[in-house]
PDB file of C-alpha atoms in Angstrom:
ATOM      1  CA  MET A   1      71.734-164.299  37.008  1.00  0.00           C
ATOM      2  CA  ARG A   2      74.001-164.892  39.975  1.00  0.00           C
ATOM      3  CA  THR A   3      75.630-162.128  42.049  1.00  0.00           C
ATOM      4  CA  ASP A   4      77.423-161.745  45.094  1.00  0.00           C
ATOM      5  CA  CYS A   5      76.349-159.502  48.050  1.00  0.00           C
ATOM      6  CA  SER A   6      78.152-156.415  46.904  1.00  0.00           C
ATOM      7  CA  GLY A   7      77.015-156.890  43.356  1.00  0.00           C
ATOM      8  CA  PHE A   8      73.509-156.897  44.344  1.00  0.00           C
ATOM      9  CA  THR A   9      73.850-153.971  46.314  1.00  0.00           C
ATOM     10  CA  GLN A  10      75.418-152.196  43.550  1.00  0.00           C
ATOM     11  CA  GLN A  11      72.772-153.295  40.915  1.00  0.00           C
ATOM     12  CA  VAL A  12      69.850-152.152  43.354  1.00  0.00           C
ATOM     13  CA  TYR A  13      71.337-148.753  44.009  1.00  0.00           C
ATOM     14  CA  LYS A  14      71.989-148.304  40.487  1.00  0.00           C
ATOM     15  CA  GLN A  15      68.377-148.535  39.768  1.00  0.00           C
ATOM     16  CA  PHE A  16      68.090-145.354  41.903  1.00  0.00           C
ATOM     17  CA  GLY A  17      71.060-143.481  39.947  1.00  0.00           C
ATOM     18  CA  VAL A  18      73.524-144.244  42.764  1.00  0.00           C
ATOM     19  CA  ASN A  19      76.865-145.893  41.672  1.00  0.00           C
ATOM     20  CA  LEU A  20      78.261-147.932  44.518  1.00  0.00           C
ATOM     21  CA  PRO A  21      81.948-149.268  44.489  1.00  0.00           C
ATOM     22  CA  ARG A  22      82.393-153.008  43.994  1.00  0.00           C
ATOM     23  CA  SER A  23      83.402-154.489  47.311  1.00  0.00           C
ATOM     24  CA  ALA A  24      81.661-154.658  50.562  1.00  0.00           C
ATOM     25  CA  ALA A  25      84.713-153.161  52.202  1.00  0.00           C
ATOM     26  CA  GLU A  26      84.636-150.311  49.804  1.00  0.00           C
ATOM     27  CA  GLN A  27      80.845-149.694  50.113  1.00  0.00           C
ATOM     28  CA  SER A  28      81.205-149.521  54.005  1.00  0.00           C
ATOM     29  CA  GLN A  29      83.537-146.518  53.514  1.00  0.00           C
ATOM     30  CA  LEU A  30      80.447-144.548  52.371  1.00  0.00           C
ATOM     31  CA  GLY A  31      77.553-142.871  54.190  1.00  0.00           C
ATOM     32  CA  VAL A  32      77.156-142.161  57.930  1.00  0.00           C
ATOM     33  CA  ARG A  33      76.730-144.768  60.818  1.00  0.00           C
ATOM     34  CA  VAL A  34      73.136-145.602  62.068  1.00  0.00           C
ATOM     35  CA  SER A  35      72.224-147.643  65.021  1.00  0.00           C
ATOM     36  CA  MET A  36      69.985-150.797  64.666  1.00  0.00           C
ATOM     37  CA  ASP A  37      67.345-148.905  66.432  1.00  0.00           C
ATOM     38  CA  ASP A  38      67.213-146.212  63.554  1.00  0.00           C
ATOM     39  CA  LEU A  39      67.416-148.296  60.313  1.00  0.00           C
ATOM     40  CA  GLU A  40      65.526-147.063  57.485  1.00  0.00           C
ATOM     41  CA  VAL A  41      64.667-149.203  54.429  1.00  0.00           C
ATOM     42  CA  GLY A  42      67.571-148.897  52.035  1.00  0.00           C
ATOM     43  CA  ASP A  43      70.361-148.647  54.747  1.00  0.00           C
ATOM     44  CA  LEU A  44      73.245-150.916  54.339  1.00  0.00           C
ATOM     45  CA  LEU A  45      74.297-153.571  57.092  1.00  0.00           C
ATOM     46  CA  PHE A  46      77.793-154.709  57.098  1.00  0.00           C
ATOM     47  CA  TYR A  47      79.028-157.949  58.408  1.00  0.00           C
ATOM     48  CA  ARG A  48      82.447-159.715  58.891  1.00  0.00           C
ATOM     49  CA  THR A  49      82.448-163.411  57.734  1.00  0.00           C
ATOM     50  CA  TYR A  50      85.836-164.527  56.411  1.00  0.00           C
ATOM     51  CA  LYS A  51      88.173-161.408  57.301  1.00  0.00           C
ATOM     52  CA  SER A  52      88.301-158.669  59.838  1.00  0.00           C
ATOM     53  CA  ASP A  53      87.123-156.010  57.091  1.00  0.00           C
ATOM     54  CA  PRO A  54      83.467-156.046  56.259  1.00  0.00           C
ATOM     55  CA  SER A  55      83.110-158.971  53.751  1.00  0.00           C
ATOM     56  CA  HIS A  56      79.331-159.154  53.511  1.00  0.00           C
ATOM     57  CA  VAL A  57      76.686-156.486  52.919  1.00  0.00           C
ATOM     58  CA  ALA A  58      72.703-156.559  52.975  1.00  0.00           C
ATOM     59  CA  ILE A  59      70.008-154.009  52.474  1.00  0.00           C
ATOM     60  CA  TYR A  60      67.553-153.271  55.292  1.00  0.00           C
ATOM     61  CA  ALA A  61      64.055-154.132  53.827  1.00  0.00           C
ATOM     62  CA  GLY A  62      62.024-153.122  56.849  1.00  0.00           C
ATOM     63  CA  ASN A  63      60.295-154.913  59.804  1.00  0.00           C
ATOM     64  CA  GLY A  64      63.504-156.542  60.779  1.00  0.00           C
ATOM     65  CA  GLN A  65      64.276-157.876  57.591  1.00  0.00           C
ATOM     66  CA  ILE A  66      67.408-157.688  55.299  1.00  0.00           C
ATOM     67  CA  ILE A  67      67.671-158.623  51.609  1.00  0.00           C
ATOM     68  CA  HIS A  68      70.885-159.959  50.350  1.00  0.00           C
ATOM     69  CA  ALA A  69      72.626-162.321  48.047  1.00  0.00           C
ATOM     70  CA  SER A  70      73.567-165.391  50.011  1.00  0.00           C
ATOM     71  CA  PHE A  71      76.879-167.306  49.302  1.00  0.00           C
ATOM     72  CA  VAL A  72      75.367-170.391  50.958  1.00  0.00           C
ATOM     73  CA  ALA A  73      72.101-170.378  49.200  1.00  0.00           C
ATOM     74  CA  GLN A  74      73.437-168.988  46.082  1.00  0.00           C
ATOM     75  CA  LYS A  75      70.555-166.633  45.603  1.00  0.00           C
ATOM     76  CA  VAL A  76      69.101-163.366  46.636  1.00  0.00           C
ATOM     77  CA  GLN A  77      66.732-163.900  49.739  1.00  0.00           C
ATOM     78  CA  TYR A  78      65.417-162.012  52.838  1.00  0.00           C
ATOM     79  CA  ASP A  79      66.581-163.058  56.239  1.00  0.00           C
ATOM     80  CA  SER A  80      65.860-161.768  59.696  1.00  0.00           C
ATOM     81  CA  ILE A  81      68.289-159.364  61.290  1.00  0.00           C
ATOM     82  CA  ASP A  82      67.765-161.422  64.433  1.00  0.00           C
ATOM     83  CA  LYS A  83      69.079-164.596  62.834  1.00  0.00           C
ATOM     84  CA  SER A  84      71.980-165.533  65.204  1.00  0.00           C
ATOM     85  CA  TYR A  85      74.395-165.881  62.164  1.00  0.00           C
ATOM     86  CA  TYR A  86      73.877-162.263  61.209  1.00  0.00           C
ATOM     87  CA  LYS A  87      73.669-161.136  64.981  1.00  0.00           C
ATOM     88  CA  GLN A  88      77.068-162.599  65.527  1.00  0.00           C
ATOM     89  CA  HIS A  89      78.767-161.403  62.590  1.00  0.00           C
ATOM     90  CA  PHE A  90      77.314-157.737  62.452  1.00  0.00           C
ATOM     91  CA  LEU A  91      79.632-154.886  62.217  1.00  0.00           C
ATOM     92  CA  PHE A  92      77.739-151.633  61.577  1.00  0.00           C
ATOM     93  CA  SER A  93      75.164-149.968  59.379  1.00  0.00           C
ATOM     94  CA  LYS A  94      75.304-146.994  57.166  1.00  0.00           C
ATOM     95  CA  ARG A  95      72.881-144.603  55.518  1.00  0.00           C
ATOM     96  CA  LEU A  96      74.057-143.197  52.277  1.00  0.00           C
ATOM     97  CA  THR A  97      73.068-139.869  50.701  1.00  0.00           C
ATOM     98  CA  ILE A  98      73.516-138.747  47.091  1.00  0.00           C
ATOM     99  CA  LYS A  99      76.516-136.442  48.202  1.00  0.00           C
ATOM    100  CA  ASP A 100      78.127-139.591  49.876  1.00  0.00           C
ATOM    101  CA  VAL A 101      78.538-141.518  46.395  1.00  0.00           C
ATOM    102  CA  ASP A 102      78.538-139.016  43.664  1.00  0.00           C
TER     103      ASP A 102
END
């Protein structure tokens, strides 16, 4: 099944009983900001791709890796957070708690 980035994060979080809004921009309104040095598995990373608002979202998978639904590759894949494209388009990262979303 194909999905876009925010649909992917929505599906993953739903498996843990957390209902996220549909778009990356809406998801970016939740949680508290965390620095790149303090990332934990499950944190959301937001990127600016085609507009000034967050338009791409990924999940931190640990060890400097994100997992996301890639528009270009048309599949869910892992990438390094240090990949130049993602470094150039990075906006901020957020950590969600249950009280943030329910």
